[in-house]
Coordinates of C-alpha atoms in Angstrom, one line a residue:
X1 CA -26.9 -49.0 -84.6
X2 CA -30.7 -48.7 -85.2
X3 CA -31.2 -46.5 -81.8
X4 CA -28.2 -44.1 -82.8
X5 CA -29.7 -43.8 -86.6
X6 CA -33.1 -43.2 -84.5
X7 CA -31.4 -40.4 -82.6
X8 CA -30.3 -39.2 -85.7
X9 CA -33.3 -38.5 -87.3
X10 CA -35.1 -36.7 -84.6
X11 CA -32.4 -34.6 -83.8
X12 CA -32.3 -33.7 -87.7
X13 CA -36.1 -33.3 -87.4
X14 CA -36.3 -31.0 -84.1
X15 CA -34.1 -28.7 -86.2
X16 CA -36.1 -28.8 -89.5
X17 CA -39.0 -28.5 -87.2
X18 CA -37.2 -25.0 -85.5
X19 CA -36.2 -24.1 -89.2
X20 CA -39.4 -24.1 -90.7
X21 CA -41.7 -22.5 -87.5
X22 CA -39.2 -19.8 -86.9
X23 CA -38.6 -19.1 -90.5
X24 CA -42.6 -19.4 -90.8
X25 CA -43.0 -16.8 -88.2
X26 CA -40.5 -14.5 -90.1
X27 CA -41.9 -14.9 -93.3
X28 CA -45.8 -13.6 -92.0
X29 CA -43.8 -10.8 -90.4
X30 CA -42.4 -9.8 -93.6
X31 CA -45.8 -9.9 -95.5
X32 CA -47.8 -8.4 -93.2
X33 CA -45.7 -5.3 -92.2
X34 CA -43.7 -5.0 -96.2
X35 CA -46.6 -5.9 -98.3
X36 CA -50.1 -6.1 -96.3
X37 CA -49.9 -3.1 -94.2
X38 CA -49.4 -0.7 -96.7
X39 CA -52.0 -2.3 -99.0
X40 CA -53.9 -1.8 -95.5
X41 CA -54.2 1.5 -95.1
X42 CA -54.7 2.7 -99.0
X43 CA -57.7 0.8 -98.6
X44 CA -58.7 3.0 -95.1
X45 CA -57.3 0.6 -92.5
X46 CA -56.3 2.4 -89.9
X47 CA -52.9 2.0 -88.8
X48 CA -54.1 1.6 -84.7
X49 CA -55.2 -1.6 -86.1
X50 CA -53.4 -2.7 -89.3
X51 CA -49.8 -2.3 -87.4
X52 CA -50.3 -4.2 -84.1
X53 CA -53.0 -6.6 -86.2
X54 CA -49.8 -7.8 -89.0
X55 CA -46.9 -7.6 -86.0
X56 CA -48.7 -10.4 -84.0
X57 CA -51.1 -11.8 -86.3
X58 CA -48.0 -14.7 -87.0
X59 CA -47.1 -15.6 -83.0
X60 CA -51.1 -16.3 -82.9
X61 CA -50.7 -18.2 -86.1
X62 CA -48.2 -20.7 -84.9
X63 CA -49.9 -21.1 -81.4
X64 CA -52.2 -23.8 -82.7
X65 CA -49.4 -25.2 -85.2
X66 CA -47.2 -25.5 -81.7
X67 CA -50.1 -26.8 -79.5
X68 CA -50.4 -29.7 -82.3
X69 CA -46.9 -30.0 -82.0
X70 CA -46.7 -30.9 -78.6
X71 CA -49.5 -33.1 -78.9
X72 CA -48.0 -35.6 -80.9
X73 CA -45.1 -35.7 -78.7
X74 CA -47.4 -37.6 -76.3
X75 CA -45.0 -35.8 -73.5
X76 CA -46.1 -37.6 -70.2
X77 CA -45.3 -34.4 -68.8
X78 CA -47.6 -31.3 -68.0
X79 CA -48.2 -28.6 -70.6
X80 CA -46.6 -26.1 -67.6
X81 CA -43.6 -28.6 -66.8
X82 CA -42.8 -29.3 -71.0
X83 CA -43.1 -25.7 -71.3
X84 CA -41.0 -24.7 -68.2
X85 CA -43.7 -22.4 -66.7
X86 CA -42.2 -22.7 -63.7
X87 CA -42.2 -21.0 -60.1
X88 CA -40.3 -17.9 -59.7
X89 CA -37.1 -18.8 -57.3
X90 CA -35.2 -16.2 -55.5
X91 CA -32.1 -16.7 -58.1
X92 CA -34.5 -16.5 -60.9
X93 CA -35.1 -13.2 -60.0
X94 CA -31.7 -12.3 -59.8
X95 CA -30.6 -13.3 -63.2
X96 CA -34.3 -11.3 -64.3
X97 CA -32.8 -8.5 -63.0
X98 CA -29.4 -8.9 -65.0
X99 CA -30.9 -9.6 -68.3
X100 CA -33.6 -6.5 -68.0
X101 CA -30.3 -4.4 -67.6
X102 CA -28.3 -5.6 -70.1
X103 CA -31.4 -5.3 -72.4
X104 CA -31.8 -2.0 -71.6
X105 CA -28.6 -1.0 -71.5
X106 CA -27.7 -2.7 -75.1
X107 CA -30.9 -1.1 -76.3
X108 CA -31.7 2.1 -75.8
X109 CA -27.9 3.3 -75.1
X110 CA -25.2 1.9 -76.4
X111 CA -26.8 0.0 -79.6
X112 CA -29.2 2.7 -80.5
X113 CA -26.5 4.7 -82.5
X114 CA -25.5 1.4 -84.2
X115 CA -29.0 0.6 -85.5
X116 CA -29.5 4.8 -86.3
X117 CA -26.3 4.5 -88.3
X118 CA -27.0 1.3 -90.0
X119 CA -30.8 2.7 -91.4
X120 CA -28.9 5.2 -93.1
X121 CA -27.3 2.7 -95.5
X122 CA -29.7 2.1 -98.1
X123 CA -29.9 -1.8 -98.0
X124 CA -30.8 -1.6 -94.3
X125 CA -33.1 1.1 -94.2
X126 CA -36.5 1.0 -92.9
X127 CA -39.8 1.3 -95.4
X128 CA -40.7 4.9 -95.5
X129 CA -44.3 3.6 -94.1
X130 CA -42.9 2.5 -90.6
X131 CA -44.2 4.4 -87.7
X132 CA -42.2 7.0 -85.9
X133 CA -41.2 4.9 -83.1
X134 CA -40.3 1.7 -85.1
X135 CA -38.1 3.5 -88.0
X136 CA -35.1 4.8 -86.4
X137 CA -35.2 7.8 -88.8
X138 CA -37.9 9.4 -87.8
X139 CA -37.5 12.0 -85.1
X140 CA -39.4 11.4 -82.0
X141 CA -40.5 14.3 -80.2
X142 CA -41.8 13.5 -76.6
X143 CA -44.3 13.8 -75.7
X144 CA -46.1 12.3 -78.7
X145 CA -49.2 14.0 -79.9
X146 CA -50.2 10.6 -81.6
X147 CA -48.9 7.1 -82.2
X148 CA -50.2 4.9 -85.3
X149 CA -52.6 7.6 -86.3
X150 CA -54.4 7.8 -82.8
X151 CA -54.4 11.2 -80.6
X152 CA -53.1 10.1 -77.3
X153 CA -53.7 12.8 -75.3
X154 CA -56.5 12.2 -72.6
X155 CA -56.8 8.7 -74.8
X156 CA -56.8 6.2 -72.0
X157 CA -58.4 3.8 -74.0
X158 CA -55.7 3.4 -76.3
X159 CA -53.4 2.3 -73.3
X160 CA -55.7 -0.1 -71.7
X161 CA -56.3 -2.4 -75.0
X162 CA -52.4 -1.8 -75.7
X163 CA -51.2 -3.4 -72.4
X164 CA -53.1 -6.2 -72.9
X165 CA -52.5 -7.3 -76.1
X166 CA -48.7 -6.4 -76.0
X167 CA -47.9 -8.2 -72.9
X168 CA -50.0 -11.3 -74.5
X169 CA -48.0 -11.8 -77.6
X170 CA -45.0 -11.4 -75.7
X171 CA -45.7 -14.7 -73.7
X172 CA -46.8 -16.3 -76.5
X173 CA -43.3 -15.4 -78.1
X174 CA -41.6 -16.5 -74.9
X175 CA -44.3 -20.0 -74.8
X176 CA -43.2 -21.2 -78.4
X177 CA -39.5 -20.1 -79.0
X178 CA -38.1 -20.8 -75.4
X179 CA -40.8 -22.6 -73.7
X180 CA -41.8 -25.4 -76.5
X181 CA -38.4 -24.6 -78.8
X182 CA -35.6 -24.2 -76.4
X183 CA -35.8 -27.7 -74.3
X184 CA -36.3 -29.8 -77.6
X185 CA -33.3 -28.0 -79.4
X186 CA -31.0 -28.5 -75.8
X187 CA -31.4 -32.3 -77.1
X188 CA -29.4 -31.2 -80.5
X189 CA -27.0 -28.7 -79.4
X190 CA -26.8 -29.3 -75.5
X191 CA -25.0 -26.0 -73.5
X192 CA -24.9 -23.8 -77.2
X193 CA -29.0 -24.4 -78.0
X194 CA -29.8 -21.0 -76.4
X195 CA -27.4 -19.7 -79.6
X196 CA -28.8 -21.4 -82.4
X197 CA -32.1 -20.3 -80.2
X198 CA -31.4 -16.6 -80.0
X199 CA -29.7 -16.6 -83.8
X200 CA -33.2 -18.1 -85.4
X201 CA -35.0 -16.0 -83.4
X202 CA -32.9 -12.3 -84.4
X203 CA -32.3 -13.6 -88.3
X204 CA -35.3 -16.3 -88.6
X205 CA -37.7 -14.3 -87.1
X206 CA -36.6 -10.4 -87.3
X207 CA -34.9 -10.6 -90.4
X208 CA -37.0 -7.5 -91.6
X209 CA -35.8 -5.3 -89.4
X210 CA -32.5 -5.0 -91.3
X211 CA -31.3 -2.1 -89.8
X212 CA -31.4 -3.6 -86.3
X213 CA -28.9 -6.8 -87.4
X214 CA -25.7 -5.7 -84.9
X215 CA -28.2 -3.9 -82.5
X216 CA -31.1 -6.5 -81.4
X217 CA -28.1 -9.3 -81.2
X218 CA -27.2 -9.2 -77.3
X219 CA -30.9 -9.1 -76.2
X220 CA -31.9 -11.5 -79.0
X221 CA -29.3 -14.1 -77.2
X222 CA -29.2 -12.9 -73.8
X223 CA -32.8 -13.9 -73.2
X224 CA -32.6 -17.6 -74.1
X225 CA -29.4 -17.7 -72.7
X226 CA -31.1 -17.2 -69.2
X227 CA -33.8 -19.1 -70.3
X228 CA -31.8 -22.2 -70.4
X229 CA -29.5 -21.2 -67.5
X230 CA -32.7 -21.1 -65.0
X231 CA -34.6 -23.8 -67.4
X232 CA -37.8 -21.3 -67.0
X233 CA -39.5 -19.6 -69.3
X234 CA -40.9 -16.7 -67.3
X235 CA -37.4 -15.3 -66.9
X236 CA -37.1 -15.1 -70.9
X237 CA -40.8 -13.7 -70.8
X238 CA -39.8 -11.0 -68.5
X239 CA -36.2 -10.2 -70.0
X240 CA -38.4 -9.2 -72.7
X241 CA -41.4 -7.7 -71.4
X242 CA -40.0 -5.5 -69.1
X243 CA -37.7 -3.5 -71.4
X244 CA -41.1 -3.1 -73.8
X245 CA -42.7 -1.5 -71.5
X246 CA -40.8 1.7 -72.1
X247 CA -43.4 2.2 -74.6
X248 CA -46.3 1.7 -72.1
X249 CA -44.2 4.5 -70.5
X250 CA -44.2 6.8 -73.4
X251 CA -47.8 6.4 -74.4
X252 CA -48.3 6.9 -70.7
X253 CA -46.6 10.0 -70.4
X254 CA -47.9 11.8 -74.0
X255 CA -51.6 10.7 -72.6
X256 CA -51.2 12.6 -69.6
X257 CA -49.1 15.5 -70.4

């Protein structure tokens, strides 16, 4: 009786624990794009910096809270096995392959006119201060002549520093939620932890982008679906890198043309 009530409480703690760092994680995102970044740029922030700065400013937040967390775990096992950094295998790459597709394909085809739609309902529309490429209302001429404020044409810079920094808080995304969330939550919810995983992650984490609700569902559950499938973390990461860096591609493209 005492070992079951013990089980009890840390499964009711793993998912208090997931409540509060993915609700955490939304809740930063919500203040720092809805209330901070247009406070940001009245006061002569640009928005090169102030929109990437408030976007990831609450993945780098948590990484320390997540780091402390799997301290006191006292996990005999290494940070790269707890976090299922693991080796690439051929089948991994296969099931990479599938999720990049379905991403895409969900995405930017047959979701897109669902989440244009959606935005123009009042309730889920977009703040008016969004950039082009993250409000669905905005028309998007290609190629751009800027992005966040910054010419792009000839600017190589801006790509360089971009790359880096997106690609980083992407695996950070993909080291907390899958690689330090997913294996503790698959001891609460066993073969359905990749949805409660995927749902805290679209409605936890995303919930301001409203407008996105039916759209960002199949890649928001197809990546830690895989993730627990292979039981490695650098499928997830590249499920969702790979379909970001269509914006590399667009930046890319309005720089040289």
């Amino acid at each position: 009786g005492l070992s079951l009530n013990k089980d009890y409480i840390n499964k009711q703690r793993i998912i208090l624990e997931s409540l509060c760092c993915f609700g955490l994680g939304g809740l930063v995102l919500y203040i720092g794009l809805y209330i901070l970044f247009p406070i940001a740029l009245k006061i002569g922030w640009s928005q090169a910096f102030a929109f990437p700065f408030f976007l990831w400013v609450g993945i780098f937040l948590l990484i320390p809270i997540v780091i402390l967390l799997y301290k006191n775990e006292k996990s005999s096992l290494l940070l790269s096995e707890r976090f299922r950094l693991n080796k690439i295998k051929s089948k991994d790459i296969k099931w990479i392959i599938v999720g990049i597709l379905i991403v895409i394909l969900s995405d930017f085809v047959i979701m897109d006119p669902v989440q244009k739609a959606m935005a123009k309902i009042p309730f889920f529309s977009p703040p008016t201060f969004f950039p082009e490429l993250f409000n669905p209302l905005k028309n998007i001429e290609l190629p751009l002549d800027t992005l966040l404020g910054v010419k792009l044409k000839g600017n190589w810079s801006f790509l360089f520093i971009m790359i880096p920094l997106h690609s980083l808080a992407m695996f950070l995304e993909e080291f907390i939620w899958r690689g330090y969330f997913l294996p503790k939550q698959e001891r609460v919810f066993g073969k359905w932890a990749w949805l409660f995983n995927g749902l805290l992650w679209a409605y936890g984490v995303h919930f301001i982008l409203k407008w996105a609700y039916i759209a960002f569902l199949p890649g928001m559950l197809i990546t830690p679906f895989l993730a627990q499938k292979t039981k490695n973390t650098w499928v997830s990461f590249f499920i969702h890198a790979v379909p970001n860096t269509i914006l590399w591609i667009i930046i890319l493209v309005s720089i040289i043309s």
